[in-house]
Amino acid sequence: MVVGIIVGAFIFVQPAEVARLVPSGRGVILVWLLSGVLTLCAALVCAELSRLYPETGGVYVFLKQIYSPALAFLWGWGMFFSMHAGILAAIAVVLARYAGYFFGFGDAGIRMLAIAAILLVSFIQYLGVKPGNAVQITLTAAKLAAIALMCALIFILGGPAHHAVPVSSGQPIRLIPFGLAVAAGLVSRSEAGTWFLTPPGKREIRSAPFRAL
């Protein structure tokens, strides 16, 4: 699921948002480098916490053990009602917008398609773990194949398009748009799995930092 979320929604959407906020080639690279460093720090912190508290539950366990069960309870419900619900809505909207571009859907059609996609995936998950896993693997494989195809086409047929791209005008990087771009980069990496990295065994604990990276 994590791979599907990152590859499916954020790889196809967030780079455009980062480029819009920071209209500079060097600035865009700096944004992704900084967001990567911050994500690495978060991954290492979660890996160390998973070593100290080797229980299933991720951040819920960390908050419960370090602070209080009440705070962990609030975090869990907050994730359920706000963060994960928002992520699912964002992915559905991205799907509907891309489909609407090819099939000519209007705003109402895009909204209906997004709602239908959420209901369909929810029904598949309701049927059981195996059907949900099969659909997730199939969709993730299709996304990776699409990225590989795009890369191949860029290297084979992208010469004229590459030369047509205007050279960066050297515009100054402003602090607020740069910060928003870094936040967008962090959102695209926030589902990297580090939040739920709580290995149950000693062997898994030793390998936790490597799996987080």
PDB file of C-alpha atoms in Angstrom:
ATOM      1  CA  MET A   1       0.000   0.000   0.000  1.00  0.00           C
ATOM      2  CA  VAL A   2       2.802   2.393   0.874  1.00  0.00           C
ATOM      3  CA  VAL A   3       4.559   1.853  -2.463  1.00  0.00           C
ATOM      4  CA  GLY A   4       1.274   2.262  -4.289  1.00  0.00           C
ATOM      5  CA  ILE A   5       0.502   5.535  -2.532  1.00  0.00           C
ATOM      6  CA  ILE A   6       3.912   7.090  -3.159  1.00  0.00           C
ATOM      7  CA  VAL A   7       4.319   5.864  -6.733  1.00  0.00           C
ATOM      8  CA  GLY A   8       0.702   6.364  -7.724  1.00  0.00           C
ATOM      9  CA  ALA A   9      -0.334   9.721  -6.390  1.00  0.00           C
ATOM     10  CA  PHE A  10       2.650  11.723  -5.267  1.00  0.00           C
ATOM     11  CA  ILE A  11       5.211  10.849  -7.946  1.00  0.00           C
ATOM     12  CA  PHE A  12       2.775  11.997 -10.628  1.00  0.00           C
ATOM     13  CA  VAL A  13       1.460  15.057  -8.767  1.00  0.00           C
ATOM     14  CA  GLN A  14       3.911  16.520  -6.263  1.00  0.00           C
ATOM     15  CA  PRO A  15       6.821  17.229  -8.682  1.00  0.00           C
ATOM     16  CA  ALA A  16       4.580  19.592 -10.642  1.00  0.00           C
ATOM     17  CA  GLU A  17       3.565  21.360  -7.427  1.00  0.00           C
ATOM     18  CA  VAL A  18       7.211  21.697  -6.365  1.00  0.00           C
ATOM     19  CA  ALA A  19       8.186  23.081  -9.775  1.00  0.00           C
ATOM     20  CA  ARG A  20       5.317  25.580  -9.618  1.00  0.00           C
ATOM     21  CA  LEU A  21       6.423  26.894  -6.232  1.00  0.00           C
ATOM     22  CA  VAL A  22      10.148  26.965  -7.067  1.00  0.00           C
ATOM     23  CA  PRO A  23      10.592  27.908 -10.754  1.00  0.00           C
ATOM     24  CA  SER A  24      14.285  27.086 -10.783  1.00  0.00           C
ATOM     25  CA  GLY A  25      16.089  23.880 -11.678  1.00  0.00           C
ATOM     26  CA  ARG A  26      18.587  24.199  -8.848  1.00  0.00           C
ATOM     27  CA  GLY A  27      15.842  25.178  -6.439  1.00  0.00           C
ATOM     28  CA  VAL A  28      13.791  22.095  -7.307  1.00  0.00           C
ATOM     29  CA  ILE A  29      16.791  19.830  -6.760  1.00  0.00           C
ATOM     30  CA  LEU A  30      17.487  21.553  -3.441  1.00  0.00           C
ATOM     31  CA  VAL A  31      13.874  21.046  -2.371  1.00  0.00           C
ATOM     32  CA  TRP A  32      14.002  17.310  -3.028  1.00  0.00           C
ATOM     33  CA  LEU A  33      17.381  16.956  -1.345  1.00  0.00           C
ATOM     34  CA  LEU A  34      16.203  18.779   1.768  1.00  0.00           C
ATOM     35  CA  SER A  35      12.942  16.849   1.978  1.00  0.00           C
ATOM     36  CA  GLY A  36      14.924  13.639   1.541  1.00  0.00           C
ATOM     37  CA  VAL A  37      17.275  14.531   4.399  1.00  0.00           C
ATOM     38  CA  LEU A  38      14.343  15.372   6.676  1.00  0.00           C
ATOM     39  CA  THR A  39      12.617  12.121   5.740  1.00  0.00           C
ATOM     40  CA  LEU A  40      15.823  10.222   6.461  1.00  0.00           C
ATOM     41  CA  CYS A  41      15.965  11.787   9.939  1.00  0.00           C
ATOM     42  CA  ALA A  42      12.351  10.754  10.575  1.00  0.00           C
ATOM     43  CA  ALA A  43      13.072   7.232   9.347  1.00  0.00           C
ATOM     44  CA  LEU A  44      16.065   6.865  11.656  1.00  0.00           C
ATOM     45  CA  VAL A  45      14.081   8.197  14.627  1.00  0.00           C
ATOM     46  CA  CYS A  46      11.246   5.752  13.986  1.00  0.00           C
ATOM     47  CA  ALA A  47      13.734   2.917  13.499  1.00  0.00           C
ATOM     48  CA  GLU A  48      15.332   3.656  16.865  1.00  0.00           C
ATOM     49  CA  LEU A  49      11.935   3.906  18.548  1.00  0.00           C
ATOM     50  CA  SER A  50      10.916   0.581  17.016  1.00  0.00           C
ATOM     51  CA  ARG A  51      14.044  -0.938  18.538  1.00  0.00           C
ATOM     52  CA  LEU A  52      13.156   0.443  21.956  1.00  0.00           C
ATOM     53  CA  TYR A  53       9.470  -0.499  21.722  1.00  0.00           C
ATOM     54  CA  PRO A  54       9.213  -3.672  19.592  1.00  0.00           C
ATOM     55  CA  GLU A  55       5.431  -3.815  19.481  1.00  0.00           C
ATOM     56  CA  THR A  56       2.935  -3.631  16.658  1.00  0.00           C
ATOM     57  CA  GLY A  57       1.282  -0.248  16.279  1.00  0.00           C
ATOM     58  CA  GLY A  58       3.856   2.253  15.072  1.00  0.00           C
ATOM     59  CA  VAL A  59       3.483   5.814  16.323  1.00  0.00           C
ATOM     60  CA  TYR A  60       0.538   4.751  18.493  1.00  0.00           C
ATOM     61  CA  VAL A  61       2.894   2.563  20.526  1.00  0.00           C
ATOM     62  CA  PHE A  62       5.554   5.277  20.684  1.00  0.00           C
ATOM     63  CA  LEU A  63       3.121   7.893  22.005  1.00  0.00           C
ATOM     64  CA  LYS A  64       1.554   5.437  24.434  1.00  0.00           C
ATOM     65  CA  GLN A  65       4.877   4.361  25.906  1.00  0.00           C
ATOM     66  CA  ILE A  66       6.550   7.782  25.966  1.00  0.00           C
ATOM     67  CA  TYR A  67       3.650  10.100  26.841  1.00  0.00           C
ATOM     68  CA  SER A  68       0.249   8.630  27.665  1.00  0.00           C
ATOM     69  CA  PRO A  69      -2.414   6.242  26.311  1.00  0.00           C
ATOM     70  CA  ALA A  70      -4.790   9.204  25.922  1.00  0.00           C
ATOM     71  CA  LEU A  71      -2.465  10.998  23.519  1.00  0.00           C
ATOM     72  CA  ALA A  72      -1.940   7.789  21.559  1.00  0.00           C
ATOM     73  CA  PHE A  73      -5.707   7.330  21.374  1.00  0.00           C
ATOM     74  CA  LEU A  74      -6.209  10.842  20.034  1.00  0.00           C
ATOM     75  CA  TRP A  75      -3.425  10.355  17.486  1.00  0.00           C
ATOM     76  CA  GLY A  76      -4.967   7.118  16.234  1.00  0.00           C
ATOM     77  CA  TRP A  77      -8.393   8.641  15.723  1.00  0.00           C
ATOM     78  CA  GLY A  78      -6.830  11.742  14.185  1.00  0.00           C
ATOM     79  CA  MET A  79      -4.984   9.597  11.673  1.00  0.00           C
ATOM     80  CA  PHE A  80      -8.161   7.679  10.881  1.00  0.00           C
ATOM     81  CA  PHE A  81     -10.473  10.669  10.441  1.00  0.00           C
ATOM     82  CA  SER A  82      -8.111  13.269   8.967  1.00  0.00           C
ATOM     83  CA  MET A  83      -4.781  12.092   7.569  1.00  0.00           C
ATOM     84  CA  HIS A  84      -5.655   8.724   6.073  1.00  0.00           C
ATOM     85  CA  ALA A  85      -9.077   9.902   4.960  1.00  0.00           C
ATOM     86  CA  GLY A  86      -7.430  12.890   3.276  1.00  0.00           C
ATOM     87  CA  ILE A  87      -4.830  10.692   1.587  1.00  0.00           C
ATOM     88  CA  LEU A  88      -7.531   8.403   0.192  1.00  0.00           C
ATOM     89  CA  ALA A  89      -9.516  11.391  -1.053  1.00  0.00           C
ATOM     90  CA  ALA A  90      -6.419  12.901  -2.683  1.00  0.00           C
ATOM     91  CA  ILE A  91      -5.570   9.643  -4.465  1.00  0.00           C
ATOM     92  CA  ALA A  92      -9.144   9.284  -5.696  1.00  0.00           C
ATOM     93  CA  VAL A  93      -9.187  12.864  -6.989  1.00  0.00           C
ATOM     94  CA  VAL A  94      -5.877  12.329  -8.811  1.00  0.00           C
ATOM     95  CA  LEU A  95      -7.294   9.203 -10.456  1.00  0.00           C
ATOM     96  CA  ALA A  96     -10.487  11.012 -11.434  1.00  0.00           C
ATOM     97  CA  ARG A  97      -8.639  14.018 -12.868  1.00  0.00           C
ATOM     98  CA  TYR A  98      -6.390  11.876 -15.040  1.00  0.00           C
ATOM     99  CA  ALA A  99      -9.345   9.806 -16.213  1.00  0.00           C
ATOM    100  CA  GLY A 100     -11.387  12.949 -16.760  1.00  0.00           C
ATOM    101  CA  TYR A 101      -8.673  14.377 -19.003  1.00  0.00           C
ATOM    102  CA  PHE A 102      -8.810  11.355 -21.320  1.00  0.00           C
ATOM    103  CA  PHE A 103     -12.568  10.792 -21.217  1.00  0.00           C
ATOM    104  CA  GLY A 104     -13.691  14.407 -21.098  1.00  0.00           C
ATOM    105  CA  PHE A 105     -15.359  14.397 -17.682  1.00  0.00           C
ATOM    106  CA  GLY A 106     -16.523  17.648 -16.154  1.00  0.00           C
ATOM    107  CA  ASP A 107     -16.219  18.674 -12.524  1.00  0.00           C
ATOM    108  CA  ALA A 108     -19.297  16.690 -11.529  1.00  0.00           C
ATOM    109  CA  GLY A 109     -18.059  13.627 -13.384  1.00  0.00           C
ATOM    110  CA  ILE A 110     -14.656  13.868 -11.711  1.00  0.00           C
ATOM    111  CA  ARG A 111     -16.271  14.036  -8.261  1.00  0.00           C
ATOM    112  CA  MET A 112     -18.536  11.080  -8.989  1.00  0.00           C
ATOM    113  CA  LEU A 113     -15.655   9.016 -10.344  1.00  0.00           C
ATOM    114  CA  ALA A 114     -13.546   9.773  -7.260  1.00  0.00           C
ATOM    115  CA  ILE A 115     -16.401   8.709  -4.971  1.00  0.00           C
ATOM    116  CA  ALA A 116     -16.989   5.562  -7.012  1.00  0.00           C
ATOM    117  CA  ALA A 117     -13.279   4.673  -6.859  1.00  0.00           C
ATOM    118  CA  ILE A 118     -13.249   4.960  -3.051  1.00  0.00           C
ATOM    119  CA  LEU A 119     -16.392   2.852  -2.737  1.00  0.00           C
ATOM    120  CA  LEU A 120     -15.044   0.207  -5.117  1.00  0.00           C
ATOM    121  CA  VAL A 121     -11.710  -0.122  -3.330  1.00  0.00           C
ATOM    122  CA  SER A 122     -13.480  -0.180   0.041  1.00  0.00           C
ATOM    123  CA  PHE A 123     -15.726  -3.002  -1.160  1.00  0.00           C
ATOM    124  CA  ILE A 124     -12.732  -4.990  -2.401  1.00  0.00           C
ATOM    125  CA  GLN A 125     -11.027  -4.545   0.961  1.00  0.00           C
ATOM    126  CA  TYR A 126     -14.242  -5.646   2.651  1.00  0.00           C
ATOM    127  CA  LEU A 127     -14.130  -8.915   0.715  1.00  0.00           C
ATOM    128  CA  GLY A 128     -10.878  -9.877   2.404  1.00  0.00           C
ATOM    129  CA  VAL A 129      -7.138  -9.414   2.599  1.00  0.00           C
ATOM    130  CA  LYS A 130      -6.329 -11.593  -0.413  1.00  0.00           C
ATOM    131  CA  PRO A 131      -8.519  -9.730  -2.941  1.00  0.00           C
ATOM    132  CA  GLY A 132      -7.285  -6.387  -1.624  1.00  0.00           C
ATOM    133  CA  ASN A 133      -3.673  -7.532  -1.804  1.00  0.00           C
ATOM    134  CA  ALA A 134      -4.111  -8.816  -5.354  1.00  0.00           C
ATOM    135  CA  VAL A 135      -5.626  -5.537  -6.528  1.00  0.00           C
ATOM    136  CA  GLN A 136      -2.928  -3.502  -4.780  1.00  0.00           C
ATOM    137  CA  ILE A 137      -0.107  -5.546  -6.333  1.00  0.00           C
ATOM    138  CA  THR A 138      -1.693  -5.286  -9.775  1.00  0.00           C
ATOM    139  CA  LEU A 139      -2.133  -1.519  -9.559  1.00  0.00           C
ATOM    140  CA  THR A 140       1.378  -0.986  -8.199  1.00  0.00           C
ATOM    141  CA  ALA A 141       2.869  -3.091 -10.993  1.00  0.00           C
ATOM    142  CA  ALA A 142       0.910  -1.043 -13.538  1.00  0.00           C
ATOM    143  CA  LYS A 143       2.231   2.215 -12.031  1.00  0.00           C
ATOM    144  CA  LEU A 144       5.825   0.997 -12.105  1.00  0.00           C
ATOM    145  CA  ALA A 145       5.380  -0.185 -15.691  1.00  0.00           C
ATOM    146  CA  ALA A 146       3.993   3.236 -16.653  1.00  0.00           C
ATOM    147  CA  ILE A 147       6.982   4.996 -15.069  1.00  0.00           C
ATOM    148  CA  ALA A 148       9.412   2.655 -16.844  1.00  0.00           C
ATOM    149  CA  LEU A 149       7.629   3.270 -20.160  1.00  0.00           C
ATOM    150  CA  MET A 150       7.760   7.049 -19.676  1.00  0.00           C
ATOM    151  CA  CYS A 151      11.479   6.911 -18.868  1.00  0.00           C
ATOM    152  CA  ALA A 152      12.139   4.829 -21.964  1.00  0.00           C
ATOM    153  CA  LEU A 153      10.142   7.204 -24.175  1.00  0.00           C
ATOM    154  CA  ILE A 154      11.947  10.220 -22.696  1.00  0.00           C
ATOM    155  CA  PHE A 155      15.362   8.761 -23.509  1.00  0.00           C
ATOM    156  CA  ILE A 156      14.331   7.514 -26.950  1.00  0.00           C
ATOM    157  CA  LEU A 157      11.998  10.240 -28.233  1.00  0.00           C
ATOM    158  CA  GLY A 158      12.546  13.120 -25.836  1.00  0.00           C
ATOM    159  CA  GLY A 159      15.434  14.862 -27.584  1.00  0.00           C
ATOM    160  CA  PRO A 160      13.445  17.641 -29.310  1.00  0.00           C
ATOM    161  CA  ALA A 161      11.257  18.164 -26.251  1.00  0.00           C
ATOM    162  CA  HIS A 162      14.304  18.398 -24.001  1.00  0.00           C
ATOM    163  CA  HIS A 163      15.899  21.073 -26.166  1.00  0.00           C
ATOM    164  CA  ALA A 164      12.605  22.964 -26.283  1.00  0.00           C
ATOM    165  CA  VAL A 165      12.554  23.386 -22.489  1.00  0.00           C
ATOM    166  CA  PRO A 166      13.581  26.980 -21.644  1.00  0.00           C
ATOM    167  CA  VAL A 167      16.705  27.487 -19.609  1.00  0.00           C
ATOM    168  CA  SER A 168      16.157  28.517 -15.993  1.00  0.00           C
ATOM    169  CA  SER A 169      15.952  32.281 -15.714  1.00  0.00           C
ATOM    170  CA  GLY A 170      17.846  32.327 -12.445  1.00  0.00           C
ATOM    171  CA  GLN A 171      14.951  33.725 -10.466  1.00  0.00           C
ATOM    172  CA  PRO A 172      15.657  34.192  -6.753  1.00  0.00           C
ATOM    173  CA  ILE A 173      14.305  31.493  -4.448  1.00  0.00           C
ATOM    174  CA  ARG A 174      11.783  32.975  -2.027  1.00  0.00           C
ATOM    175  CA  LEU A 175      11.549  31.585   1.467  1.00  0.00           C
ATOM    176  CA  ILE A 176       7.791  30.988   1.763  1.00  0.00           C
ATOM    177  CA  PRO A 177       7.342  29.201  -1.607  1.00  0.00           C
ATOM    178  CA  PHE A 178      10.500  27.213  -0.898  1.00  0.00           C
ATOM    179  CA  GLY A 179       9.109  26.115   2.467  1.00  0.00           C
ATOM    180  CA  LEU A 180       5.804  25.136   0.883  1.00  0.00           C
ATOM    181  CA  ALA A 181       7.672  23.147  -1.750  1.00  0.00           C
ATOM    182  CA  VAL A 182       9.646  21.310   0.938  1.00  0.00           C
ATOM    183  CA  ALA A 183       6.360  20.552   2.699  1.00  0.00           C
ATOM    184  CA  ALA A 184       4.982  19.160  -0.557  1.00  0.00           C
ATOM    185  CA  GLY A 185       8.081  17.000  -0.883  1.00  0.00           C
ATOM    186  CA  LEU A 186       7.643  15.759   2.669  1.00  0.00           C
ATOM    187  CA  VAL A 187       4.017  14.874   1.987  1.00  0.00           C
ATOM    188  CA  SER A 188       5.110  12.740  -0.955  1.00  0.00           C
ATOM    189  CA  ARG A 189       7.469  10.820   1.335  1.00  0.00           C
ATOM    190  CA  SER A 190       5.404  10.750   4.516  1.00  0.00           C
ATOM    191  CA  GLU A 191       3.936   7.335   3.746  1.00  0.00           C
ATOM    192  CA  ALA A 192       7.359   5.744   3.455  1.00  0.00           C
ATOM    193  CA  GLY A 193       6.402   3.154   6.030  1.00  0.00           C
ATOM    194  CA  THR A 194       8.556   4.505   8.809  1.00  0.00           C
ATOM    195  CA  TRP A 195       5.499   5.481  10.859  1.00  0.00           C
ATOM    196  CA  PHE A 196       4.501   1.853  11.211  1.00  0.00           C
ATOM    197  CA  LEU A 197       7.914   0.261  11.483  1.00  0.00           C
ATOM    198  CA  THR A 198       7.588  -1.816  14.659  1.00  0.00           C
ATOM    199  CA  PRO A 199       9.291  -5.178  14.160  1.00  0.00           C
ATOM    200  CA  PRO A 200       8.267  -7.945  16.564  1.00  0.00           C
ATOM    201  CA  GLY A 201      11.480  -9.956  16.719  1.00  0.00           C
ATOM    202  CA  LYS A 202      15.124  -9.400  17.569  1.00  0.00           C
ATOM    203  CA  ARG A 203      16.318 -10.135  14.051  1.00  0.00           C
ATOM    204  CA  GLU A 204      13.817  -7.648  12.632  1.00  0.00           C
ATOM    205  CA  ILE A 205      14.864  -5.063  15.227  1.00  0.00           C
ATOM    206  CA  ARG A 206      18.481  -5.218  14.062  1.00  0.00           C
ATOM    207  CA  SER A 207      17.418  -4.692  10.451  1.00  0.00           C
ATOM    208  CA  ALA A 208      14.881  -1.949  11.209  1.00  0.00           C
ATOM    209  CA  PRO A 209      17.126   1.025  10.287  1.00  0.00           C
ATOM    210  CA  PHE A 210      18.002  -0.543   6.926  1.00  0.00           C
ATOM    211  CA  ARG A 211      14.379  -1.294   6.106  1.00  0.00           C
ATOM    212  CA  ALA A 212      13.386   2.223   7.082  1.00  0.00           C
ATOM    213  CA  LEU A 213      15.939   3.637   4.625  1.00  0.00           C
TER     214      LEU A 213
END
